[in-house]
Amino acid sequence: MNKMATSHVNVPGEPTETGTALLETATGTIQGFQPINNIHQHLCAFHFYAHDMTRQVEAHHFCGHLNEDVRQCLIYDSPNKDARLIGIEYIVVESLFLTLPDDEKPLWHSHEFEVKGGYLFMPGVPGIVERQDLKQVCKTYGKVIHFWQVDRGDPLPLGIPQIMMALTRPGQLDENIAKDVEKRFGVSFEEQREQRKDLSGPDHGIHPLANAAGRGLKTELREVDIPPATSMPRVFV
Amino acid sequence: MHGIAHVSESTDYERTPPLTVWNTGKDDISLISIQKSFKEAPRYSCYHKKGQKKGYKGIHSVPYLNRSMASSDKKSGPTPAIGPGSTLPGKPTTLGSKLIESGAMMLQSMAPVRQMNLHACTFALYGHDLSRQIETHHFIQRINQDFLQCAVFDSDKPSARLIGVEYIVSDNIFETLPSEEQKLWHSHAYEIKTGLWTLPGMPELLQDPEHKSLTKTYGKFWCTWQVDRGDRLPLGAPSLMMSAQAVDIARVNPELVKRRDRKYGVSRGDAKESRVEMAEPEWINPNADYWKQHGKGFAIDVVPVEMKSSGALI
């Protein structure tokens, strides 16, 4: 059973004290935030857990280019000020995806279906501009990890990280979630599908190992022995 | 456990995945993969022959997935995605992309990311290998007096790589967590009191009030990109990180600290003096910094399972 992604569970804790708030206003003005300022784009899409397609999450990506071929995104559960930081996505072009070890490729998913299907969109941006970028995104692969399972009502980020996947076929996305997002953002996935007919996916097709090679994936925690102390910690400079 | 439905070309293949060698050519990818060592491994390759449809040939079965592939504490075999200095692969951002971004910036509200108003620089240790230590840049948003969420980067420059997320909770909140959960968290008192944690650009005195409230907190930090071991792209399962502690194997390499302090004009003397006065937390929960009492760290494995679904699969 899916909860609507906008379940308003409050994060436990006391309201921020005035002193703290004032100080953080100061730091906000004085310090530098260049990595954050590199984030220029808001994308909305849907993720599901790599071991459970029935658990689906509305994911708001705030993305920046590291270069033309690699993007990195912070994922929040809403586009609002009180949004919770729930995950990370990395996006790479096909040629870089192909350099990944075979062990790694299953953790990545293709974007072709969700872009062509109209499910991935840039809120507030007119279609014609949006499509300029989606033309590129359509050919990329992404890796998504979520740390906070807001869809099951967790008030805090509990447990271990979850590998997430993206839509790859019709019939996967929960109807209610779809309608809710369409309504709140004033979009129509069907309309978008029409407009995006000329977009195409990766040049070599979707790699058979991507999207967990059609299987499910789960993360597990394992205890390891800590290596004994050396005289000086190693540093890879 | 592997799922082979039907193999069209070869017959059985060995339990380990094929070794692939990439030939990326000059501008475009020609022959993608060559099987070596495993004669009967499944093959997929892509050819740029004229008139021939591009695509992956030779696989008609569900590809084999390794049990516990991509573990956070294991390094992959040789691949172009790993290299000295972890230099980022790929082409420089094009003007076209920058224009799209400017357009987006004007039309979209970036409200969630605008909430981060605190930049802290500190050091983190890999939970499965405390001798591997990295300088981290936390960009922090306070949700309330007891909870903060941080985007963690490997530097504070525009080229900084997003390497993970840390959540910080007060001791009050921490005590409400089940012990299985507490094992994944680390304490902050030591790194703050010793000045490892600093707020770049802020005079030490102004940093005090923030540090007073943070000394008693606990953090949970997942690292998604192990840049210090040469990963040019984010590989593997996320890694649990730990904090420096007053124990030999968890002290940060002084060279790392010196280099950071020089960069930001942090004077060791200043930091330690004003912070020595800060109240020590009376008690640090022994479930945090799990390795201290138990000599064990944590790693994350990714394992193949049956997907729970209601309908169409991939």
Coordinates of C-alpha atoms in Angstrom, one line a residue:
Chain A
M1 CA 0.0 0.0 0.0
N2 CA 1.5 3.3 -1.0
K3 CA 1.3 6.3 1.1
M4 CA 1.1 9.6 -0.8
A5 CA 4.7 10.8 -0.9
T6 CA 3.6 14.1 0.7
S7 CA 2.8 12.5 4.1
H8 CA 3.4 15.3 6.5
V9 CA 5.3 13.5 9.2
N10 CA 7.1 16.0 11.4
V11 CA 10.7 15.5 12.2
P12 CA 10.9 15.1 15.9
G13 CA 12.7 17.8 17.9
E14 CA 12.3 21.2 19.6
P15 CA 11.9 24.3 17.5
T16 CA 15.1 26.0 16.6
E17 CA 16.3 28.4 19.3
T18 CA 16.7 32.1 18.4
G19 CA 20.4 32.2 19.1
T20 CA 21.0 29.3 16.8
A21 CA 18.8 30.7 14.1
L22 CA 20.6 34.1 14.3
L23 CA 24.0 32.5 14.0
E24 CA 23.0 30.5 11.1
T25 CA 21.6 33.5 9.3
A26 CA 25.1 35.0 9.8
T27 CA 26.9 32.0 8.5
G28 CA 24.5 31.9 5.6
T29 CA 25.6 35.3 4.6
I30 CA 29.3 35.1 5.4
Q31 CA 30.4 31.7 4.2
G32 CA 30.8 30.4 0.7
F33 CA 28.4 27.8 -0.8
Q34 CA 29.9 27.2 -4.2
P35 CA 29.1 23.5 -4.4
I36 CA 25.4 24.3 -3.6
N37 CA 25.4 27.2 -6.0
N38 CA 26.3 24.8 -8.7
I39 CA 22.9 23.3 -8.4
H40 CA 20.8 24.8 -11.1
Q41 CA 17.9 22.6 -12.0
H42 CA 14.9 21.0 -10.4
L43 CA 13.6 17.7 -11.9
C44 CA 10.7 15.7 -10.6
A45 CA 10.5 11.9 -11.1
F46 CA 9.5 8.7 -9.5
H47 CA 11.6 6.0 -7.8
F48 CA 10.8 2.7 -6.5
Y49 CA 12.8 0.4 -4.2
A50 CA 15.0 -1.9 -6.1
H51 CA 13.6 -4.9 -4.2
D52 CA 10.0 -3.7 -4.1
M53 CA 8.4 -2.1 -7.0
T54 CA 5.2 -1.5 -5.1
R55 CA 6.8 1.1 -2.9
Q56 CA 7.1 4.2 -5.0
V57 CA 8.4 7.7 -4.0
E58 CA 8.0 11.1 -5.6
A59 CA 11.5 12.3 -5.9
H60 CA 12.5 16.0 -6.3
H61 CA 16.0 16.2 -7.8
F62 CA 18.1 19.3 -7.5
C63 CA 20.9 18.8 -10.0
G64 CA 24.2 20.3 -11.1
H65 CA 26.6 19.5 -13.8
L66 CA 30.1 18.3 -12.8
N67 CA 30.8 18.4 -16.5
E68 CA 28.8 17.8 -19.7
D69 CA 28.7 14.0 -19.0
V70 CA 28.2 13.7 -15.3
R71 CA 25.6 15.3 -13.1
Q72 CA 24.9 15.0 -9.4
C73 CA 21.6 15.5 -7.6
L74 CA 20.3 16.0 -4.1
I75 CA 16.9 14.3 -3.7
Y76 CA 14.2 15.7 -1.5
D77 CA 10.7 14.5 -0.8
S78 CA 9.1 17.8 -1.9
P79 CA 10.1 21.1 -3.6
N80 CA 9.3 23.1 -0.5
K81 CA 11.3 24.8 2.2
D82 CA 10.6 22.1 4.7
A83 CA 11.6 19.3 2.4
R84 CA 13.6 16.3 3.8
L85 CA 16.8 15.4 2.1
I86 CA 16.2 11.7 1.3
G87 CA 18.8 10.7 -1.3
I88 CA 21.3 11.2 -4.0
E89 CA 21.3 10.6 -7.7
Y90 CA 24.3 10.5 -10.1
I91 CA 23.6 10.8 -13.9
V92 CA 26.1 9.8 -16.5
V93 CA 26.1 9.6 -20.3
E94 CA 26.1 6.3 -22.1
S95 CA 29.8 6.2 -22.9
L96 CA 30.7 6.6 -19.2
F97 CA 28.1 4.0 -18.2
L98 CA 29.8 1.5 -20.4
T99 CA 33.1 2.0 -18.6
L100 CA 31.5 0.8 -15.3
P101 CA 32.5 -2.6 -14.0
D102 CA 29.9 -5.3 -14.7
D103 CA 29.3 -5.6 -11.0
E104 CA 28.3 -2.0 -10.9
K105 CA 26.1 -1.6 -13.9
P106 CA 23.0 -3.3 -12.3
L107 CA 22.9 -0.6 -9.7
W108 CA 22.2 2.0 -12.5
H109 CA 18.9 2.5 -14.3
S110 CA 18.1 3.8 -17.8
H111 CA 16.1 7.1 -18.2
E112 CA 14.6 6.4 -21.6
F113 CA 11.2 5.2 -20.5
E114 CA 10.5 7.8 -17.8
V115 CA 11.5 10.7 -20.1
K116 CA 9.6 9.4 -23.2
G117 CA 6.7 8.5 -21.0
G118 CA 6.4 12.0 -19.7
Y119 CA 6.9 11.0 -16.1
L120 CA 10.2 12.9 -15.6
F121 CA 9.7 16.7 -15.8
M122 CA 11.1 20.0 -14.8
P123 CA 8.5 21.9 -12.8
G124 CA 7.9 25.4 -13.9
V125 CA 9.9 25.2 -17.2
P126 CA 8.0 25.4 -20.5
G127 CA 8.0 22.2 -22.5
I128 CA 10.1 23.6 -25.4
V129 CA 13.0 24.4 -23.1
E130 CA 12.5 21.3 -21.0
R131 CA 12.8 19.1 -24.0
Q132 CA 16.2 20.6 -24.9
D133 CA 17.6 19.0 -21.8
L134 CA 15.4 15.9 -21.8
K135 CA 16.9 15.1 -25.2
Q136 CA 20.2 14.5 -23.4
V137 CA 18.7 13.0 -20.2
C138 CA 16.9 10.4 -22.3
K139 CA 20.2 8.8 -23.2
T140 CA 21.7 8.8 -19.8
Y141 CA 21.9 6.3 -16.9
G142 CA 21.3 7.1 -13.3
K143 CA 22.3 5.7 -9.9
V144 CA 19.9 6.5 -7.0
I145 CA 20.4 5.8 -3.3
H146 CA 17.8 6.8 -0.7
F147 CA 18.7 7.1 3.0
W148 CA 15.3 8.0 4.4
Q149 CA 12.2 5.8 3.9
V150 CA 9.6 8.5 4.0
D151 CA 7.1 6.4 2.2
R152 CA 6.7 4.1 5.2
G153 CA 6.4 7.0 7.6
D154 CA 9.9 7.0 9.1
P155 CA 10.2 10.2 11.2
L156 CA 14.0 10.0 10.9
P157 CA 16.4 8.5 8.4
L158 CA 16.5 5.0 9.9
G159 CA 18.2 1.8 8.6
I160 CA 20.6 1.3 5.8
P161 CA 20.7 3.0 2.3
Q162 CA 18.3 1.7 -0.3
I163 CA 19.2 1.3 -4.0
M164 CA 16.3 2.7 -6.0
M165 CA 15.2 2.1 -9.6
A166 CA 13.2 4.2 -12.1
L167 CA 10.2 3.4 -14.3
T168 CA 11.0 1.2 -17.3
R169 CA 7.7 0.0 -18.5
P170 CA 4.0 1.1 -18.7
G171 CA 1.9 -0.2 -15.8
Q172 CA 4.6 0.2 -13.2
L173 CA 3.6 3.6 -11.8
D174 CA 0.8 3.7 -9.2
E175 CA -2.2 5.5 -10.7
N176 CA -2.9 7.5 -7.5
I177 CA 0.6 8.8 -7.2
A178 CA 0.6 9.8 -10.9
K179 CA -2.7 11.7 -10.7
D180 CA -1.6 13.4 -7.5
V181 CA 1.6 14.7 -9.0
E182 CA -0.1 15.7 -12.3
K183 CA -2.7 17.7 -10.3
R184 CA -0.2 19.5 -8.0
F185 CA 2.2 20.5 -10.7
G186 CA -0.4 21.1 -13.5
V187 CA 1.2 18.6 -15.9
S188 CA -0.2 15.8 -18.0
F189 CA 2.0 12.8 -18.6
E190 CA 0.0 11.8 -21.6
E191 CA 0.5 15.2 -23.2
Q192 CA 4.2 15.1 -22.5
R193 CA 4.4 11.7 -24.1
E194 CA 3.0 13.2 -27.3
Q195 CA 5.4 16.0 -27.3
R196 CA 8.4 13.8 -26.6
K197 CA 7.9 11.3 -29.4
D198 CA 11.0 12.3 -31.2
L199 CA 13.3 11.8 -28.3
S200 CA 15.5 8.7 -28.3
G201 CA 17.2 6.6 -25.7
P202 CA 20.9 5.4 -25.5
D203 CA 22.5 5.0 -28.9
H204 CA 23.3 1.4 -28.3
G205 CA 20.0 0.5 -26.7
I206 CA 19.4 -0.2 -23.0
H207 CA 22.3 -2.3 -21.7
P208 CA 21.1 -5.7 -20.5
L209 CA 22.8 -5.3 -17.1
A210 CA 21.2 -1.9 -16.3
N211 CA 18.0 -1.7 -14.2
A212 CA 19.4 -4.5 -12.1
A213 CA 19.3 -6.8 -15.1
G214 CA 15.6 -7.3 -14.6
R215 CA 16.1 -8.6 -11.1
G216 CA 15.6 -7.1 -7.7
L217 CA 18.4 -5.7 -5.6
K218 CA 18.6 -5.3 -1.8
T219 CA 21.2 -3.8 0.5
E220 CA 22.5 -5.7 3.5
L221 CA 24.6 -4.7 6.5
R222 CA 27.6 -6.8 7.3
E223 CA 30.1 -6.6 10.2
V224 CA 33.7 -6.4 9.3
D225 CA 36.9 -6.7 11.4
I226 CA 38.6 -3.4 11.8
P227 CA 42.2 -3.6 10.5
P228 CA 44.7 -3.3 13.3
A229 CA 46.3 0.1 13.9
T230 CA 49.2 1.0 11.8
S231 CA 51.7 3.6 13.0
M232 CA 50.4 6.3 10.7
P233 CA 47.1 6.3 8.9
R234 CA 47.3 5.9 5.2
V235 CA 46.4 8.8 3.0
F236 CA 45.7 8.5 -0.7
V237 CA 46.8 12.0 -1.8
Chain B
M1 CA 22.1 -18.0 -6.9
H2 CA 21.7 -17.0 -10.5
G3 CA 18.9 -16.9 -12.9
I4 CA 19.5 -18.3 -16.4
A5 CA 16.3 -18.6 -18.4
H6 CA 17.6 -19.4 -21.8
V7 CA 21.0 -18.9 -23.4
S8 CA 21.0 -18.7 -27.1
E9 CA 24.7 -18.8 -28.0
S10 CA 26.9 -20.4 -25.4
T11 CA 25.8 -23.0 -22.9
D12 CA 26.6 -22.8 -19.2
Y13 CA 29.0 -20.3 -17.9
E14 CA 31.1 -20.1 -14.9
R15 CA 29.9 -18.5 -11.7
T16 CA 32.1 -15.5 -11.9
P17 CA 31.1 -12.6 -14.3
P18 CA 33.0 -12.2 -17.5
L19 CA 36.1 -10.0 -17.6
T20 CA 35.4 -7.2 -20.0
V21 CA 37.9 -5.0 -21.7
W22 CA 36.8 -1.7 -23.0
N23 CA 37.9 -0.3 -26.3
T24 CA 36.5 3.1 -26.4
G25 CA 38.2 4.3 -29.5
K26 CA 38.6 7.9 -30.4
D27 CA 35.2 9.6 -30.6
D28 CA 32.8 6.8 -30.3
I29 CA 32.5 3.3 -29.0
S30 CA 33.2 0.6 -31.5
L31 CA 33.8 -2.9 -30.2
I32 CA 32.5 -2.7 -26.7
S33 CA 33.3 -5.9 -24.9
I34 CA 35.7 -8.8 -25.4
Q35 CA 35.5 -11.9 -23.4
K36 CA 38.8 -13.0 -22.0
S37 CA 39.5 -16.0 -19.7
F38 CA 36.0 -17.4 -19.7
K39 CA 35.5 -19.3 -22.9
E40 CA 31.8 -20.0 -22.3
A41 CA 30.8 -16.8 -20.7
P42 CA 27.8 -15.0 -22.2
R43 CA 28.8 -12.3 -24.6
Y44 CA 27.3 -9.0 -25.5
S45 CA 28.8 -6.7 -28.0
C46 CA 27.9 -3.8 -30.1
Y47 CA 29.1 -3.2 -33.6
H48 CA 29.2 -0.1 -35.7
K49 CA 28.9 -2.1 -38.9
K50 CA 27.3 -0.1 -41.7
G51 CA 23.7 -0.9 -42.1
Q52 CA 23.6 -3.1 -39.1
K53 CA 21.3 -2.3 -36.2
K54 CA 23.1 -1.1 -33.1
G55 CA 22.4 -2.9 -30.0
Y56 CA 23.4 -5.6 -27.6
K57 CA 23.6 -9.1 -29.2
G58 CA 24.1 -12.5 -27.8
I59 CA 22.2 -12.2 -24.5
H60 CA 18.8 -13.8 -24.4
S61 CA 18.9 -14.9 -20.8
V62 CA 18.7 -13.1 -17.6
P63 CA 22.3 -12.0 -17.0
Y64 CA 24.1 -13.5 -14.1
L65 CA 24.3 -11.3 -11.0
N66 CA 27.0 -11.9 -8.5
R67 CA 26.0 -12.4 -4.9
S68 CA 27.1 -9.3 -2.9
M69 CA 28.4 -7.4 -5.9
A70 CA 29.5 -3.8 -5.4
S71 CA 30.1 -4.1 -1.7
S72 CA 31.2 -0.9 0.0
D73 CA 34.4 -2.5 1.3
K74 CA 35.5 -4.2 -1.9
K75 CA 37.3 -2.7 -4.8
S76 CA 36.3 -3.5 -8.4
G77 CA 38.7 -5.0 -11.0
P78 CA 40.4 -2.7 -13.5
T79 CA 38.1 -0.4 -15.4
P80 CA 38.3 3.0 -17.0
A81 CA 36.1 4.2 -14.2
I82 CA 39.0 4.0 -11.7
G83 CA 42.2 5.9 -12.1
P84 CA 44.9 7.8 -10.3
G85 CA 43.8 11.1 -8.8
S86 CA 40.2 10.0 -9.5
T87 CA 40.0 12.5 -12.3
L88 CA 36.5 13.0 -13.5
P89 CA 35.9 11.5 -16.9
G90 CA 33.8 13.3 -19.6
K91 CA 33.6 16.5 -21.6
P92 CA 33.5 20.0 -20.2
T93 CA 30.0 21.5 -19.7
T94 CA 28.7 22.9 -23.0
L95 CA 27.3 26.4 -23.5
G96 CA 24.0 24.8 -24.4
S97 CA 23.8 23.0 -21.1
K98 CA 24.7 26.2 -19.2
L99 CA 22.0 28.1 -21.1
I100 CA 19.4 25.5 -20.1
E101 CA 20.5 25.8 -16.5
S102 CA 20.3 29.6 -16.5
G103 CA 16.8 29.3 -17.9
A104 CA 15.8 26.8 -15.3
M105 CA 17.3 29.0 -12.5
M106 CA 15.1 31.9 -13.5
L107 CA 11.9 29.9 -13.7
Q108 CA 12.4 27.4 -10.9
S109 CA 12.5 27.8 -7.2
M110 CA 15.4 25.9 -5.6
A111 CA 13.8 26.2 -2.2
P112 CA 15.1 23.1 -0.5
V113 CA 18.8 23.7 -1.4
R114 CA 18.5 27.4 -0.5
Q115 CA 17.9 26.3 3.1
M116 CA 21.5 25.2 3.6
N117 CA 23.2 28.0 5.5
L118 CA 26.1 26.5 7.3
H119 CA 29.4 25.2 5.9
A120 CA 31.5 23.0 8.1
C121 CA 34.8 21.3 7.2
T122 CA 35.8 18.2 9.1
F123 CA 37.3 14.8 8.6
A124 CA 35.6 11.4 8.3
L125 CA 36.9 7.9 8.5
Y126 CA 35.7 4.9 6.6
G127 CA 33.7 2.6 8.9
H128 CA 35.3 -0.5 7.5
D129 CA 38.8 0.9 7.5
L130 CA 39.5 3.7 9.9
S131 CA 43.0 4.3 8.4
R132 CA 41.3 5.8 5.3
Q133 CA 40.5 9.4 6.1
I134 CA 39.0 12.2 4.1
E135 CA 38.5 15.9 4.4
T136 CA 34.8 16.6 4.1
H137 CA 32.7 19.7 3.4
H138 CA 29.3 19.6 5.0
F139 CA 26.6 22.0 3.7
I140 CA 24.1 22.0 6.5
Q141 CA 20.5 22.8 7.0
R142 CA 19.0 22.8 10.4
I143 CA 15.5 21.4 10.5
N144 CA 14.9 22.1 14.2
Q145 CA 17.0 22.3 17.4
D146 CA 17.5 18.6 17.4
F147 CA 18.0 17.6 13.8
L148 CA 20.2 18.7 10.9
Q149 CA 20.6 17.3 7.4
C150 CA 23.8 17.8 5.4
A151 CA 24.9 17.4 1.8
V152 CA 28.6 16.3 1.9
F153 CA 31.1 17.3 -0.7
D154 CA 34.8 16.6 -1.2
S155 CA 35.7 20.3 -1.4
D156 CA 34.1 23.7 -1.3
K157 CA 34.8 24.6 -4.9
P158 CA 32.3 24.7 -7.7
S159 CA 33.9 21.5 -9.0
A160 CA 33.2 19.7 -5.7
R161 CA 31.9 16.2 -5.9
L162 CA 28.8 15.2 -3.9
I163 CA 30.2 12.3 -1.9
G164 CA 27.4 11.6 0.6
V165 CA 24.8 12.7 3.1
E166 CA 25.0 13.1 6.8
Y167 CA 22.2 13.4 9.3
I168 CA 22.9 14.9 12.8
V169 CA 20.7 14.4 15.8
S170 CA 20.8 15.7 19.4
D171 CA 21.5 13.3 22.3
N172 CA 17.8 13.6 23.2
I173 CA 16.7 12.2 19.9
F174 CA 19.6 9.7 19.8
E175 CA 18.4 8.1 23.0
T176 CA 15.1 7.3 21.5
L177 CA 16.6 5.2 18.7
P178 CA 16.6 1.4 18.9
S179 CA 20.1 0.0 19.7
E180 CA 20.3 -1.6 16.3
E181 CA 20.0 1.8 14.7
Q182 CA 22.4 3.5 17.2
K183 CA 25.2 1.3 16.0
L184 CA 25.2 3.1 12.7
W185 CA 25.9 6.5 14.3
H186 CA 29.0 8.2 15.5
S187 CA 29.6 10.8 18.3
H188 CA 30.9 14.4 17.5
A189 CA 32.4 15.5 20.8
Y190 CA 36.0 14.7 20.1
E191 CA 36.2 16.1 16.6
I192 CA 34.6 19.4 17.7
K193 CA 36.6 19.8 20.9
T194 CA 39.9 19.2 19.1
G195 CA 39.1 21.7 16.3
L196 CA 38.9 19.1 13.6
W197 CA 35.4 20.4 12.8
T198 CA 35.6 24.1 11.8
L199 CA 33.3 26.6 10.1
P200 CA 35.4 28.1 7.3
G201 CA 35.3 31.9 7.1
M202 CA 33.9 32.4 10.6
P203 CA 35.9 33.8 13.4
E204 CA 36.5 31.2 16.1
L205 CA 34.4 33.1 18.7
L206 CA 31.4 33.2 16.5
Q207 CA 31.7 29.5 15.9
D208 CA 31.3 28.8 19.7
P209 CA 27.6 28.9 20.0
E210 CA 27.1 26.4 17.2
H211 CA 29.8 24.1 18.5
K212 CA 28.3 24.1 22.0
S213 CA 25.1 22.7 20.6
L214 CA 26.9 20.2 18.3
T215 CA 29.3 18.7 20.9
K216 CA 26.5 16.5 22.2
T217 CA 25.2 15.4 18.9
Y218 CA 25.5 12.1 16.9
G219 CA 25.8 11.7 13.2
K220 CA 25.0 9.1 10.6
F221 CA 27.1 9.6 7.4
W222 CA 26.8 7.5 4.2
C223 CA 29.5 8.0 1.6
T224 CA 28.4 7.3 -2.0
W225 CA 31.6 8.1 -3.8
Q226 CA 35.0 6.9 -2.6
V227 CA 37.1 9.5 -4.3
D228 CA 40.1 8.8 -2.1
R229 CA 40.7 5.3 -3.6
G230 CA 40.7 6.4 -7.3
D231 CA 37.0 6.1 -8.2
R232 CA 36.4 8.4 -11.1
L233 CA 32.7 7.7 -10.9
P234 CA 30.6 6.8 -7.9
L235 CA 31.1 3.0 -7.6
G236 CA 29.8 0.4 -5.2
A237 CA 27.4 0.3 -2.4
P238 CA 27.4 3.3 0.0
S239 CA 29.9 3.2 2.8
L240 CA 29.2 4.0 6.4
M241 CA 31.5 6.6 7.8
M242 CA 32.8 7.1 11.3
S243 CA 34.3 10.1 13.2
A244 CA 37.7 10.7 14.7
Q245 CA 38.0 9.6 18.3
A246 CA 40.7 9.9 21.0
V247 CA 42.0 6.4 20.2
D248 CA 45.1 5.8 18.2
I249 CA 43.5 4.1 15.2
A250 CA 40.9 6.8 14.9
R251 CA 43.1 9.9 15.1
V252 CA 43.3 11.9 11.9
N253 CA 46.6 12.0 10.2
P254 CA 48.2 15.3 11.3
E255 CA 49.4 16.1 7.7
L256 CA 45.8 16.1 6.5
V257 CA 44.8 18.4 9.3
K258 CA 47.8 20.8 8.8
R259 CA 47.0 21.1 5.1
R260 CA 43.4 21.9 5.8
D261 CA 44.3 24.4 8.6
R262 CA 46.7 26.2 6.3
K263 CA 44.0 26.5 3.6
Y264 CA 41.5 28.1 5.9
G265 CA 43.8 30.0 8.2
V266 CA 42.7 27.9 11.2
S267 CA 45.1 28.3 14.1
R268 CA 45.3 25.2 16.2
G269 CA 45.8 27.3 19.4
D270 CA 42.7 29.4 19.0
A271 CA 40.4 26.5 18.3
K272 CA 41.5 24.3 21.1
E273 CA 41.5 27.0 23.7
S274 CA 38.0 28.3 23.3
R275 CA 36.6 24.8 22.9
V276 CA 38.4 23.3 25.9
E277 CA 36.0 25.3 28.0
M278 CA 33.1 23.7 26.4
A279 CA 31.2 21.3 28.6
E280 CA 32.0 17.7 27.8
P281 CA 28.9 15.6 27.2
E282 CA 28.5 13.8 30.5
W283 CA 28.1 10.6 28.7
I284 CA 28.4 9.3 25.2
N285 CA 26.1 6.4 24.3
P286 CA 28.3 3.3 24.0
N287 CA 26.2 2.0 21.0
A288 CA 27.6 4.9 19.0
D289 CA 31.2 4.6 17.6
Y290 CA 30.4 0.9 17.5
W291 CA 33.9 -0.2 16.6
K292 CA 35.3 1.3 19.8
Q293 CA 33.7 -1.3 22.0
H294 CA 33.4 -4.1 19.5
G295 CA 36.4 -3.9 17.1
K296 CA 34.0 -4.2 14.2
G297 CA 33.0 -1.9 11.5
F298 CA 30.2 -2.2 9.0
A299 CA 30.0 -2.7 5.2
I300 CA 27.0 -2.7 2.9
D301 CA 26.5 -5.4 0.3
V302 CA 24.1 -5.3 -2.6
V303 CA 22.5 -8.7 -3.3
P304 CA 20.2 -9.9 -6.0
V305 CA 16.7 -10.9 -4.9
E306 CA 13.3 -11.5 -6.4
M307 CA 11.6 -8.2 -7.2
K308 CA 8.3 -7.7 -5.4
S309 CA 6.0 -6.3 -8.0
S310 CA 2.4 -5.9 -8.9
G311 CA 2.7 -6.0 -12.6
A312 CA 5.1 -5.5 -15.5
L313 CA 8.7 -6.1 -14.8
I314 CA 11.6 -4.7 -16.7

